[in-house]
CSV table of C-alpha atoms in Angstrom, one decimal:
chain,number,residue,atom,x,y,z
G,734,MET,CA,56.8,54.1,-72.3
G,735,HIS,CA,59.4,53.8,-75.1
G,736,THR,CA,61.4,56.6,-73.5
G,737,LEU,CA,61.5,54.7,-70.2
G,738,GLN,CA,62.5,51.6,-71.9
G,739,ALA,CA,65.4,53.4,-73.6
G,740,MET,CA,66.5,55.0,-70.3
G,741,ARG,CA,66.7,51.4,-68.7
G,742,SER,CA,68.1,49.7,-71.9
G,743,GLU,CA,71.5,49.4,-70.4
G,744,VAL,CA,70.3,47.3,-67.4
G,745,PRO,CA,70.0,43.7,-68.0
G,746,LEU,CA,66.6,42.0,-67.1
G,747,PRO,CA,66.8,39.7,-64.1
G,748,PRO,CA,66.1,36.0,-64.5
G,749,ASP,CA,62.5,34.8,-64.5
G,750,ASP,CA,62.8,33.0,-61.1
G,751,VAL,CA,64.2,36.2,-59.4
G,752,THR,CA,61.3,38.2,-61.0
G,753,ARG,CA,58.7,35.7,-59.7
G,754,ALA,CA,60.2,35.7,-56.2
G,755,ALA,CA,60.2,39.5,-56.1
G,756,GLU,CA,56.6,39.6,-57.3
G,757,ALA,CA,55.6,37.0,-54.5
G,758,ARG,CA,57.2,39.1,-51.9
G,759,LEU,CA,55.5,42.3,-53.3
G,760,MET,CA,52.1,40.5,-53.4
G,761,THR,CA,52.5,39.3,-49.8
G,762,ALA,CA,53.4,42.8,-48.6
G,763,ILE,CA,50.5,44.3,-50.5
G,764,ARG,CA,48.0,41.8,-48.8
G,765,ARG,CA,49.3,42.7,-45.3
G,766,GLU,CA,47.2,45.0,-43.1
G,767,PRO,CA,48.6,47.4,-40.4
G,768,PRO,CA,49.8,45.3,-37.4
G,769,ARG,CA,47.6,44.8,-34.5
G,770,HIS,CA,49.0,44.2,-31.0
G,771,ARG,CA,49.0,40.8,-31.0
G,772,GLN,CA,57.9,0.4,-34.7
G,773,GLY,CA,59.4,2.2,-37.6
G,774,VAL,CA,60.4,5.6,-36.3
G,775,ARG,CA,61.9,7.9,-38.8
G,776,VAL,CA,65.8,8.0,-38.7
G,777,GLY,CA,67.1,11.5,-38.1
G,778,ARG,CA,67.6,13.9,-35.1
G,779,PHE,CA,64.6,12.2,-33.5
G,780,ALA,CA,65.7,8.5,-33.9
G,781,TRP,CA,65.7,8.4,-30.1
G,782,ALA,CA,61.9,8.2,-30.3
G,783,ALA,CA,62.2,4.4,-31.0
G,784,GLY,CA,63.1,3.9,-27.4
G,785,LEU,CA,59.8,5.1,-25.9
G,786,ALA,CA,59.2,3.2,-22.7
G,787,ALA,CA,55.8,1.4,-22.2
G,788,GLY,CA,53.4,2.7,-19.7
G,789,LEU,CA,52.1,6.3,-18.8
G,790,ALA,CA,53.1,8.2,-15.7
G,791,ALA,CA,51.2,10.9,-14.2
G,792,VAL,CA,51.8,14.2,-16.0
G,793,VAL,CA,52.2,17.2,-13.8
G,794,ALA,CA,50.4,20.4,-14.4
G,795,VAL,CA,52.4,23.1,-16.5
G,796,GLY,CA,51.9,26.8,-16.8
G,797,VAL,CA,51.4,28.0,-20.3
G,798,LEU,CA,53.0,31.4,-20.9
G,799,ALA,CA,52.8,31.6,-24.7
G,800,THR,CA,51.1,29.6,-27.4
G,801,GLN,CA,51.7,29.0,-31.1
G,802,ASN,CA,48.9,26.8,-32.7
G,803,GLY,CA,48.9,25.6,-36.1
G,804,PRO,CA,47.8,26.8,-38.6
G,805,ILE,CA,48.4,30.2,-37.0
G,806,PRO,CA,46.8,33.3,-38.5
G,807,PRO,CA,49.5,35.9,-39.1
G,808,LYS,CA,49.7,38.6,-36.5
G,809,ASN,CA,48.7,41.5,-38.7
G,810,LYS,CA,45.9,39.8,-40.8
G,811,THR,CA,42.2,39.5,-40.3
G,812,PRO,CA,40.1,36.9,-42.0
G,813,GLN,CA,39.1,38.0,-45.3
G,814,GLN,CA,38.5,36.7,-48.9
G,815,GLU,CA,41.6,37.0,-51.0
G,816,THR,CA,42.5,36.1,-54.5
G,817,PRO,CA,44.9,33.0,-54.2
G,818,LEU,CA,48.4,33.7,-55.3
G,819,LYS,CA,49.5,31.7,-58.4
G,820,LEU,CA,52.4,29.4,-57.3
G,821,THR,CA,54.8,28.5,-60.1
G,822,SER,CA,57.9,27.0,-58.3
G,823,ALA,CA,59.2,25.4,-55.1
G,824,THR,CA,61.6,28.3,-54.6
G,825,GLN,CA,58.8,30.8,-54.7
G,826,VAL,CA,56.9,28.9,-51.9
G,827,LEU,CA,60.1,28.7,-49.8
G,828,ASP,CA,60.6,32.6,-50.4
G,829,LEU,CA,57.0,33.2,-49.3
G,830,ALA,CA,57.5,31.0,-46.2
G,831,ALA,CA,60.7,32.9,-45.3
G,832,THR,CA,58.9,36.3,-45.8
G,833,ALA,CA,55.9,35.1,-43.7
G,834,THR,CA,58.0,34.4,-40.6
G,835,THR,CA,57.8,38.0,-39.6
G,836,ASP,CA,54.0,37.7,-39.4
G,837,GLN,CA,54.1,34.6,-37.1
G,838,PRO,CA,54.2,34.6,-33.2
G,839,ASP,CA,57.7,34.4,-31.6
G,840,LEU,CA,58.4,32.3,-28.6
G,841,ASN,CA,61.1,33.7,-26.3
G,842,PRO,CA,61.6,31.2,-23.4
G,843,ARG,CA,63.8,31.8,-20.5
G,844,PRO,CA,66.7,29.4,-19.9
G,845,ASP,CA,64.7,27.7,-17.0
G,846,GLN,CA,61.7,27.2,-19.1
G,847,VAL,CA,60.5,24.5,-21.5
G,848,ILE,CA,59.1,24.3,-25.0
G,849,ALA,CA,56.3,21.9,-25.4
G,850,ILE,CA,55.6,20.8,-29.0
G,851,ARG,CA,52.6,18.8,-30.0
G,852,SER,CA,52.5,16.9,-33.4
G,853,ASN,CA,50.9,14.0,-35.2
G,854,HIS,CA,53.0,11.3,-36.8
G,855,MET,CA,52.4,8.4,-39.2
G,856,TYR,CA,55.1,6.0,-40.3
G,857,VAL,CA,55.2,2.5,-41.7
G,858,ALA,CA,55.3,-0.4,-39.1
G,859,ASP,CA,56.2,-4.0,-39.7
G,860,GLY,CA,53.9,-6.0,-37.3
G,861,PRO,CA,54.1,-9.8,-36.7
G,862,ASP,CA,51.0,-10.1,-39.0
G,863,GLY,CA,51.6,-7.6,-41.6
G,864,ARG,CA,52.6,-4.0,-42.5
G,865,TYR,CA,50.5,-1.0,-41.8
G,866,LEU,CA,50.8,2.8,-41.2
G,867,TYR,CA,50.9,3.6,-37.4
G,868,ARG,CA,49.7,6.9,-36.2
G,869,THR,CA,50.5,8.8,-33.0
G,870,ASP,CA,49.7,12.1,-31.3
G,871,ARG,CA,53.0,13.2,-29.5
G,872,THR,CA,54.0,15.8,-27.1
G,873,LEU,CA,57.7,16.6,-26.7
G,874,TRP,CA,59.1,18.7,-23.8
G,875,SER,CA,62.4,20.3,-24.6
G,876,PRO,CA,64.2,22.4,-21.9
G,877,ALA,CA,65.2,25.7,-23.5
G,878,ASP,CA,68.7,25.6,-21.9
G,879,GLY,CA,69.6,22.4,-23.7
G,880,VAL,CA,71.1,21.0,-20.5
G,881,ARG,CA,68.3,19.5,-18.5
G,882,ASP,CA,66.4,16.4,-19.3
G,883,GLY,CA,63.2,16.4,-21.4
G,884,ALA,CA,60.4,14.1,-22.0
G,885,VAL,CA,58.1,12.7,-24.7
G,886,GLU,CA,54.7,11.1,-24.5
G,887,SER,CA,52.8,9.5,-27.3
G,888,THR,CA,49.2,8.2,-27.8
G,889,TYR,CA,48.5,5.7,-30.5
G,890,LEU,CA,45.7,6.7,-32.9
G,891,ASP,CA,43.7,4.5,-35.4
G,892,PRO,CA,46.1,2.9,-37.9
G,893,LYS,CA,45.8,3.3,-41.7
G,894,ALA,CA,46.3,0.6,-44.3
G,895,ILE,CA,49.1,0.5,-46.9
G,896,PRO,CA,47.4,0.4,-50.3
G,897,GLY,CA,46.6,-3.2,-51.3
G,898,GLN,CA,47.3,-4.6,-47.7
G,899,PRO,CA,44.7,-5.1,-44.9
G,900,ILE,CA,45.3,-3.6,-41.5
G,901,PRO,CA,46.5,-6.5,-39.3
G,902,PRO,CA,44.9,-7.2,-36.0
G,903,SER,CA,47.9,-6.4,-34.0
G,904,ALA,CA,47.8,-2.8,-35.3
G,905,ARG,CA,44.3,-2.0,-33.8
G,906,SER,CA,45.4,-3.5,-30.4
G,907,GLN,CA,47.6,-0.5,-30.0
G,908,VAL,CA,44.9,2.1,-30.3
G,909,GLY,CA,44.5,4.4,-27.4
G,910,ARG,CA,47.8,3.1,-25.7
G,911,LYS,CA,49.9,5.8,-24.1
G,912,GLU,CA,53.8,5.7,-23.8
G,913,ALA,CA,56.1,8.1,-22.1
G,914,SER,CA,59.7,8.4,-21.4
G,915,LEU,CA,62.5,10.5,-20.2
G,916,ILE,CA,64.9,12.1,-22.8
G,917,LYS,CA,68.4,12.4,-21.3
G,918,ARG,CA,70.6,15.3,-22.3
G,919,CYS,CA,73.7,12.9,-23.0
G,920,PRO,CA,77.1,14.4,-23.0
G,921,GLY,CA,78.8,14.5,-26.4
G,922,THR,CA,75.7,15.0,-28.5
G,923,PRO,CA,77.0,16.7,-31.8
G,924,ASP,CA,75.7,20.1,-32.7
G,925,TRP,CA,74.2,18.8,-36.0
G,926,ALA,CA,71.9,16.6,-33.9
G,927,ARG,CA,70.8,19.2,-31.4
G,928,THR,CA,67.3,20.9,-31.6
G,929,ASP,CA,67.1,22.6,-28.3
G,930,PHE,CA,66.4,26.3,-28.1
G,931,ALA,CA,69.7,27.2,-26.7
G,932,HIS,CA,71.4,25.8,-29.9
G,933,VAL,CA,68.9,26.6,-32.6
G,934,SER,CA,68.5,30.3,-31.5
G,935,LYS,CA,72.3,30.7,-32.3
G,936,LEU,CA,72.2,29.1,-35.7
G,937,PRO,CA,73.1,31.4,-38.7
G,938,THR,CA,70.5,34.0,-40.0
G,939,THR,CA,71.7,34.2,-43.5
G,940,PRO,CA,70.8,31.6,-46.3
G,941,GLU,CA,74.5,31.0,-47.0
G,942,GLY,CA,75.4,30.5,-43.4
G,943,MET,CA,72.4,28.2,-42.7
G,944,LEU,CA,73.1,26.1,-45.8
G,945,ALA,CA,76.7,25.6,-44.5
G,946,GLU,CA,75.3,24.6,-41.1
G,947,LEU,CA,72.8,22.1,-42.7
G,948,ARG,CA,75.6,20.5,-44.7
G,949,ARG,CA,77.6,19.6,-41.6
G,950,VAL,CA,75.6,16.4,-41.2
G,951,PRO,CA,77.7,13.2,-41.4
G,952,ALA,CA,78.3,11.8,-44.9
G,953,ASN,CA,76.4,8.7,-45.9
G,954,LYS,CA,75.3,6.9,-49.1
G,955,ASN,CA,72.9,9.8,-49.9
G,956,PRO,CA,74.0,12.8,-52.0
G,957,LEU,CA,74.9,15.9,-50.2
G,958,ASP,CA,71.8,17.9,-51.3
G,959,GLN,CA,69.5,15.1,-50.1
G,960,ARG,CA,71.2,15.0,-46.8
G,961,THR,CA,70.8,18.8,-46.6
G,962,PHE,CA,67.1,18.6,-47.4
G,963,GLN,CA,66.7,16.0,-44.7
G,964,ALA,CA,68.7,18.0,-42.1
G,965,ALA,CA,66.3,21.0,-42.7
G,966,ALA,CA,63.3,18.7,-42.3
G,967,ASP,CA,64.8,17.4,-38.9
G,968,LEU,CA,65.0,20.9,-37.6
G,969,VAL,CA,61.4,21.9,-38.2
G,970,ARG,CA,59.7,18.5,-37.7
G,971,GLU,CA,59.5,18.6,-33.8
G,972,ALA,CA,61.4,21.7,-32.7
G,973,TYR,CA,61.0,25.4,-32.6
G,974,LEU,CA,63.2,27.8,-34.6
G,975,PRO,CA,63.0,31.5,-34.0
G,976,PRO,CA,61.8,33.6,-37.0
G,977,ALA,CA,65.3,34.7,-38.2
G,978,GLN,CA,66.6,31.1,-38.2
G,979,ARG,CA,63.4,29.9,-39.9
G,980,ALA,CA,63.6,32.3,-42.7
G,981,ALA,CA,67.3,31.6,-43.2
G,982,LEU,CA,66.5,27.8,-43.3
G,983,TYR,CA,63.8,28.2,-46.0
G,984,ARG,CA,66.1,30.5,-48.1
G,985,ALA,CA,68.9,27.9,-47.7
G,986,LEU,CA,66.7,25.2,-48.9
G,987,ALA,CA,65.8,27.3,-52.0
G,988,LEU,CA,69.4,27.0,-53.0
G,989,ILE,CA,69.3,23.3,-53.5
G,990,PRO,CA,68.7,22.3,-57.1
G,991,GLY,CA,66.0,19.8,-58.1
G,992,LEU,CA,63.2,20.9,-55.7
G,993,GLU,CA,59.6,20.1,-56.8
G,994,LEU,CA,56.3,22.0,-56.4
G,995,ILE,CA,53.4,19.8,-55.2
G,996,GLU,CA,49.9,21.2,-54.7
G,997,ASN,CA,47.0,19.8,-52.7
G,998,ALA,CA,49.4,18.2,-50.2
G,999,GLN,CA,47.7,17.0,-46.9
G,1000,ASP,CA,49.7,16.7,-43.6
G,1001,ALA,CA,49.1,14.2,-41.0
G,1002,ALA,CA,46.3,16.3,-39.3
G,1003,GLY,CA,44.4,16.4,-42.7
G,1004,ARG,CA,45.3,20.1,-43.5
G,1005,THR,CA,45.6,20.8,-47.1
G,1006,GLY,CA,48.7,22.8,-48.3
G,1007,VAL,CA,51.3,23.2,-50.9
G,1008,ALA,CA,54.5,21.2,-50.6
G,1009,VAL,CA,58.2,21.5,-51.6
G,1010,GLY,CA,59.6,18.1,-52.5
G,1011,TYR,CA,62.9,16.5,-53.0
G,1012,ARG,CA,63.7,13.2,-54.5
G,1013,ASP,CA,65.6,10.7,-52.3
G,1014,THR,CA,66.9,8.5,-55.1
G,1015,ALA,CA,68.8,6.2,-52.6
G,1016,ARG,CA,65.7,5.1,-50.8
G,1017,GLY,CA,63.3,5.5,-53.7
G,1018,LEU,CA,61.2,8.2,-52.0
G,1019,ARG,CA,60.0,11.8,-52.4
G,1020,GLU,CA,60.3,13.8,-49.2
G,1021,GLU,CA,58.0,16.8,-49.0
G,1022,LEU,CA,57.7,19.9,-46.6
G,1023,VAL,CA,54.0,21.1,-46.5
G,1024,PHE,CA,53.1,24.8,-46.0
G,1025,ASP,CA,49.8,26.6,-45.5
G,1026,PRO,CA,48.7,27.9,-49.0
G,1027,ALA,CA,47.5,31.2,-47.4
G,1028,THR,CA,50.0,32.1,-44.7
G,1029,PHE,CA,52.9,29.9,-45.9
G,1030,GLN,CA,53.5,28.6,-42.4
G,1031,TYR,CA,55.0,25.2,-42.1
G,1032,LEU,CA,52.5,22.5,-41.4
G,1033,GLY,CA,54.3,19.2,-41.6
G,1034,GLU,CA,55.9,16.8,-43.9
G,1035,ARG,CA,55.2,13.7,-46.2
G,1036,GLU,CA,57.0,10.9,-47.9
G,1037,PHE,CA,55.9,9.0,-51.1
G,1038,VAL,CA,57.3,6.0,-52.9
G,1039,ILE,CA,58.8,6.9,-56.4
G,1040,ASP,CA,60.9,3.7,-57.0
G,1041,ALA,CA,59.0,0.5,-56.0
G,1042,ALA,CA,62.1,-1.7,-56.1
G,1043,LYS,CA,64.1,0.5,-53.7
G,1044,ALA,CA,61.2,1.3,-51.4
G,1045,GLN,CA,59.7,-2.2,-51.6
G,1046,ALA,CA,56.2,-0.7,-51.9
G,1047,PRO,CA,54.1,0.4,-54.9
G,1048,VAL,CA,54.8,3.8,-56.5
G,1049,GLY,CA,52.7,6.4,-55.0
G,1050,THR,CA,52.4,4.8,-51.6
G,1051,GLN,CA,52.5,7.2,-48.8
G,1052,THR,CA,55.1,5.9,-46.2
G,1053,ALA,CA,55.3,8.8,-43.7
G,1054,SER,CA,53.4,12.0,-42.7
G,1055,THR,CA,53.8,14.5,-39.7
G,1056,ALA,CA,51.8,17.6,-38.6
G,1057,LEU,CA,53.2,20.3,-36.3
G,1058,LEU,CA,50.1,21.3,-34.3
G,1059,SER,CA,51.4,23.7,-31.6
G,1060,ALA,CA,54.4,25.0,-29.7
G,1061,GLU,CA,54.2,26.7,-26.4
G,1062,VAL,CA,56.3,27.7,-23.5
G,1063,VAL,CA,55.7,26.0,-20.2
G,1064,ASP,CA,57.4,26.0,-16.8
G,1065,THR,CA,58.1,22.3,-16.2
G,1066,VAL,CA,58.8,18.8,-17.7
G,1067,PRO,CA,56.2,16.2,-16.6
G,1068,ALA,CA,57.3,13.3,-14.5
G,1069,VAL,CA,57.8,10.3,-16.7
G,1070,PRO,CA,59.6,6.8,-16.4
G,1071,VAL,CA,63.3,6.9,-16.3
G,1072,GLY,CA,63.9,3.5,-17.7
G,1073,PRO,CA,66.7,1.0,-16.8
G,1074,LYS,CA,70.1,2.4,-16.1
G,1075,GLY,CA,72.3,2.4,-19.2
G,1076,GLN,CA,69.3,2.2,-21.6
G,1077,GLU,CA,68.2,6.0,-21.2
G,1078,THR,CA,67.1,7.7,-24.5
G,1079,CYS,CA,69.3,10.6,-25.4
G,1080,GLY,CA,68.0,13.8,-26.9
């Protein structure tokens, strides 16, 4: 052993974080088996969701050609008892999530097809009789070509209380109500705001290239790194990225300083995972991306108050949560209300 050490004495040891990331990739590879044939809507790329029209139109039948349900077991794994990997940093989680994209199903829609994404959402709502957390089950239909119009449909679920505040009566009156609307593909939509498959499938596949892409979002009062983290969250919240772009996005995020590791993090569907967090000091919130602790597949996101004065809520209050439930390729967009001319929702 001393001889071996002497032979390598001229080679500097890598930094600890690099060693941990390499160890994580090695452990992930070791565990693999041979492949088998296998109200207050969040501001961001989906700010148009605030314009949902009331009422539900009849939804036409669609043909499912491929399905991706969450959490999705890796393609080349079978259920088995494994020793949990010790997680020590947020960058380690992101590296594992990037590596795991090769194990996850890939959707390859034709330009004339549609990607349907189902998700749960929870955000703060300011009702006429008080604040509460409203919850919805949403399905978004996004044409793969990025040219045709899409649609979105939401069903209101049971609301949740903000700690220390009762659920107002108006919140419960929404339960079970459905809303659906058309999403127009409006001309002039900037690239940084697009999440259609035709666009995201051409995004960079290297961490450096993806980081530059994420940083194209317009400047505002938030620091650049916070805007970058938010741009990444917007790309995975309610959209489908091919594996190469997904891996590049996770590794691009790992280049941002100040990331936090949060364990025992639940998404909006109640699934427990491990989260990567970033502090939004301008709003007094910590934003988190949640991953499955076994497959490291993306589950959803969360948001918690870290500054009571800025967020106008007690520290520790959860203000947002999402859960990506499934993504599948279908043939058509359902028929939904168009809405008044000039008031269309753009996607």
